[in-house]
Amino acid sequence: MNVLTYFVKGSSDNLPQVDFNMIHEFYMNNMDYLFAESRNTKNSRATRSSYGDNAIGYVQLKRESHKCTVKARITPEHREHGKMYAVSVVVDENENKILSNYCEDCAAS
């Protein structure tokens, strides 16, 4: 996958810091997710250190001021050999807040 204009290849040392509380706040304040993930079951599973070792493909990011946009190709952990989905997330690094997320290839998008 080619890096998009103004993006750089993502690695463990240049990704924005995202923690469980940021994810929880994003879900609880976003009506698209409020009822579907109110128990945080998926979030708890996704915070395991080994989660995503085989589920995450190419990652790239772009920083503009205090906002960091991360684009990646991922697959659900239970379907690691299935179709990879193009996803993106925007993080406000000053406020430690997830501003948005989007799955380009998801049926529910």
PDB file of C-alpha atoms in Angstrom:
ATOM      1  CA  MET A   1       0.000   0.000   0.000  1.00  0.00           C
ATOM      2  CA  ASN A   2       1.348   3.420  -0.929  1.00  0.00           C
ATOM      3  CA  VAL A   3       1.554   6.173   1.642  1.00  0.00           C
ATOM      4  CA  LEU A   4      -0.960   8.932   0.921  1.00  0.00           C
ATOM      5  CA  THR A   5       0.191  12.519   0.386  1.00  0.00           C
ATOM      6  CA  TYR A   6       1.192  14.174   3.704  1.00  0.00           C
ATOM      7  CA  PHE A   7       0.992  10.826   5.535  1.00  0.00           C
ATOM      8  CA  VAL A   8       3.882   8.827   6.996  1.00  0.00           C
ATOM      9  CA  LYS A   9       4.105   5.114   7.693  1.00  0.00           C
ATOM     10  CA  GLY A  10       2.782   4.283  11.160  1.00  0.00           C
ATOM     11  CA  SER A  11       4.919   2.515  13.733  1.00  0.00           C
ATOM     12  CA  SER A  12       4.735   1.891  17.457  1.00  0.00           C
ATOM     13  CA  ASP A  13       6.770   5.015  18.200  1.00  0.00           C
ATOM     14  CA  ASN A  14       4.770   7.566  16.185  1.00  0.00           C
ATOM     15  CA  LEU A  15       1.131   6.590  16.790  1.00  0.00           C
ATOM     16  CA  PRO A  16      -1.059   8.782  19.007  1.00  0.00           C
ATOM     17  CA  GLN A  17      -1.660   7.545  22.547  1.00  0.00           C
ATOM     18  CA  VAL A  18      -5.165   6.080  22.896  1.00  0.00           C
ATOM     19  CA  ASP A  19      -6.338   4.440  26.100  1.00  0.00           C
ATOM     20  CA  PHE A  20      -9.422   2.589  27.279  1.00  0.00           C
ATOM     21  CA  ASN A  21     -10.942   5.737  28.822  1.00  0.00           C
ATOM     22  CA  MET A  22     -10.682   7.629  25.534  1.00  0.00           C
ATOM     23  CA  ILE A  23     -12.404   4.794  23.686  1.00  0.00           C
ATOM     24  CA  HIS A  24     -15.085   4.490  26.354  1.00  0.00           C
ATOM     25  CA  GLU A  25     -15.800   8.242  26.283  1.00  0.00           C
ATOM     26  CA  PHE A  26     -16.012   8.211  22.492  1.00  0.00           C
ATOM     27  CA  TYR A  27     -18.530   5.359  22.501  1.00  0.00           C
ATOM     28  CA  MET A  28     -20.627   6.826  25.298  1.00  0.00           C
ATOM     29  CA  ASN A  29     -20.859  10.233  23.576  1.00  0.00           C
ATOM     30  CA  ASN A  30     -21.572   8.904  20.098  1.00  0.00           C
ATOM     31  CA  MET A  31     -25.151   7.836  19.412  1.00  0.00           C
ATOM     32  CA  ASP A  32     -24.006   5.442  16.667  1.00  0.00           C
ATOM     33  CA  TYR A  33     -22.387   3.256  19.346  1.00  0.00           C
ATOM     34  CA  LEU A  34     -24.272   4.062  22.528  1.00  0.00           C
ATOM     35  CA  PHE A  35     -26.467   0.973  22.680  1.00  0.00           C
ATOM     36  CA  ALA A  36     -24.467  -1.468  20.590  1.00  0.00           C
ATOM     37  CA  GLU A  37     -21.424  -1.416  22.867  1.00  0.00           C
ATOM     38  CA  SER A  38     -22.668  -0.234  26.250  1.00  0.00           C
ATOM     39  CA  ARG A  39     -21.107  -3.180  28.126  1.00  0.00           C
ATOM     40  CA  ASN A  40     -17.652  -2.541  26.614  1.00  0.00           C
ATOM     41  CA  THR A  41     -17.142  -6.238  25.933  1.00  0.00           C
ATOM     42  CA  LYS A  42     -15.384  -5.651  22.616  1.00  0.00           C
ATOM     43  CA  ASN A  43     -13.272  -2.856  24.074  1.00  0.00           C
ATOM     44  CA  SER A  44     -12.071  -5.078  26.894  1.00  0.00           C
ATOM     45  CA  ARG A  45     -11.027  -7.764  24.428  1.00  0.00           C
ATOM     46  CA  ALA A  46      -9.320  -5.232  22.150  1.00  0.00           C
ATOM     47  CA  THR A  47      -7.115  -3.874  24.952  1.00  0.00           C
ATOM     48  CA  ARG A  48      -5.243  -7.167  25.339  1.00  0.00           C
ATOM     49  CA  SER A  49      -1.583  -6.682  24.441  1.00  0.00           C
ATOM     50  CA  SER A  50      -1.700  -9.423  21.787  1.00  0.00           C
ATOM     51  CA  TYR A  51      -4.885  -8.173  20.121  1.00  0.00           C
ATOM     52  CA  GLY A  52      -4.259  -7.149  16.580  1.00  0.00           C
ATOM     53  CA  ASP A  53      -0.897  -8.818  16.115  1.00  0.00           C
ATOM     54  CA  ASN A  54      -2.295 -10.491  13.010  1.00  0.00           C
ATOM     55  CA  ALA A  55      -5.376  -8.314  12.525  1.00  0.00           C
ATOM     56  CA  ILE A  56      -3.669  -5.019  11.665  1.00  0.00           C
ATOM     57  CA  GLY A  57      -2.244  -4.440   8.223  1.00  0.00           C
ATOM     58  CA  TYR A  58      -0.785  -1.248   6.856  1.00  0.00           C
ATOM     59  CA  VAL A  59      -0.946   1.876   9.068  1.00  0.00           C
ATOM     60  CA  GLN A  60      -0.230   5.480   8.090  1.00  0.00           C
ATOM     61  CA  LEU A  61      -0.770   8.773   9.860  1.00  0.00           C
ATOM     62  CA  LYS A  62      -0.813  12.516   9.349  1.00  0.00           C
ATOM     63  CA  ARG A  63      -0.420  15.201  12.005  1.00  0.00           C
ATOM     64  CA  GLU A  64      -1.957  18.636  11.551  1.00  0.00           C
ATOM     65  CA  SER A  65      -1.545  20.936  14.533  1.00  0.00           C
ATOM     66  CA  HIS A  66      -2.926  18.942  17.494  1.00  0.00           C
ATOM     67  CA  LYS A  67      -4.964  16.468  15.406  1.00  0.00           C
ATOM     68  CA  CYS A  68      -3.637  13.130  14.243  1.00  0.00           C
ATOM     69  CA  THR A  69      -5.411  11.162  11.509  1.00  0.00           C
ATOM     70  CA  VAL A  70      -4.605   7.454  11.423  1.00  0.00           C
ATOM     71  CA  LYS A  71      -5.588   5.284   8.459  1.00  0.00           C
ATOM     72  CA  ALA A  72      -5.169   1.526   8.490  1.00  0.00           C
ATOM     73  CA  ARG A  73      -6.213  -1.749   6.928  1.00  0.00           C
ATOM     74  CA  ILE A  74      -7.599  -4.107   9.577  1.00  0.00           C
ATOM     75  CA  THR A  75      -9.575  -7.295   9.905  1.00  0.00           C
ATOM     76  CA  PRO A  76     -11.646  -8.497  12.873  1.00  0.00           C
ATOM     77  CA  GLU A  77      -9.568 -10.739  15.146  1.00  0.00           C
ATOM     78  CA  HIS A  78     -11.947 -13.658  14.632  1.00  0.00           C
ATOM     79  CA  ARG A  79     -11.458 -13.392  10.831  1.00  0.00           C
ATOM     80  CA  GLU A  80      -7.755 -12.643  10.537  1.00  0.00           C
ATOM     81  CA  HIS A  81      -7.505 -14.171   7.073  1.00  0.00           C
ATOM     82  CA  GLY A  82     -10.610 -12.435   5.741  1.00  0.00           C
ATOM     83  CA  LYS A  83     -11.108  -9.184   3.888  1.00  0.00           C
ATOM     84  CA  MET A  84      -9.220  -6.217   5.311  1.00  0.00           C
ATOM     85  CA  TYR A  85     -11.227  -3.057   5.956  1.00  0.00           C
ATOM     86  CA  ALA A  86      -9.978   0.488   5.355  1.00  0.00           C
ATOM     87  CA  VAL A  87     -10.541   2.461   8.563  1.00  0.00           C
ATOM     88  CA  SER A  88      -9.576   5.873   9.891  1.00  0.00           C
ATOM     89  CA  VAL A  89      -9.645   7.674  13.215  1.00  0.00           C
ATOM     90  CA  VAL A  90      -8.933  11.289  14.177  1.00  0.00           C
ATOM     91  CA  VAL A  91      -7.426  11.948  17.616  1.00  0.00           C
ATOM     92  CA  ASP A  92      -7.034  15.328  19.323  1.00  0.00           C
ATOM     93  CA  GLU A  93      -3.664  14.842  20.996  1.00  0.00           C
ATOM     94  CA  ASN A  94      -3.961  17.987  23.150  1.00  0.00           C
ATOM     95  CA  GLU A  95      -7.330  17.004  24.604  1.00  0.00           C
ATOM     96  CA  ASN A  96      -6.632  13.246  24.609  1.00  0.00           C
ATOM     97  CA  LYS A  97      -9.903  12.700  22.801  1.00  0.00           C
ATOM     98  CA  ILE A  98     -11.076  10.622  19.846  1.00  0.00           C
ATOM     99  CA  LEU A  99     -12.897  13.005  17.520  1.00  0.00           C
ATOM    100  CA  SER A 100     -14.136  10.595  14.860  1.00  0.00           C
ATOM    101  CA  ASN A 101     -13.749   7.204  13.287  1.00  0.00           C
ATOM    102  CA  TYR A 102     -14.852   5.746   9.991  1.00  0.00           C
ATOM    103  CA  CYS A 103     -14.810   2.375   8.280  1.00  0.00           C
ATOM    104  CA  GLU A 104     -14.762   2.857   4.509  1.00  0.00           C
ATOM    105  CA  ASP A 105     -15.557  -0.776   3.721  1.00  0.00           C
ATOM    106  CA  CYS A 106     -18.039  -1.657   6.480  1.00  0.00           C
ATOM    107  CA  ALA A 107     -21.639  -2.355   5.523  1.00  0.00           C
ATOM    108  CA  ALA A 108     -22.933  -0.328   8.485  1.00  0.00           C
ATOM    109  CA  SER A 109     -20.989   2.817   7.499  1.00  0.00           C
TER     110      SER A 109
END
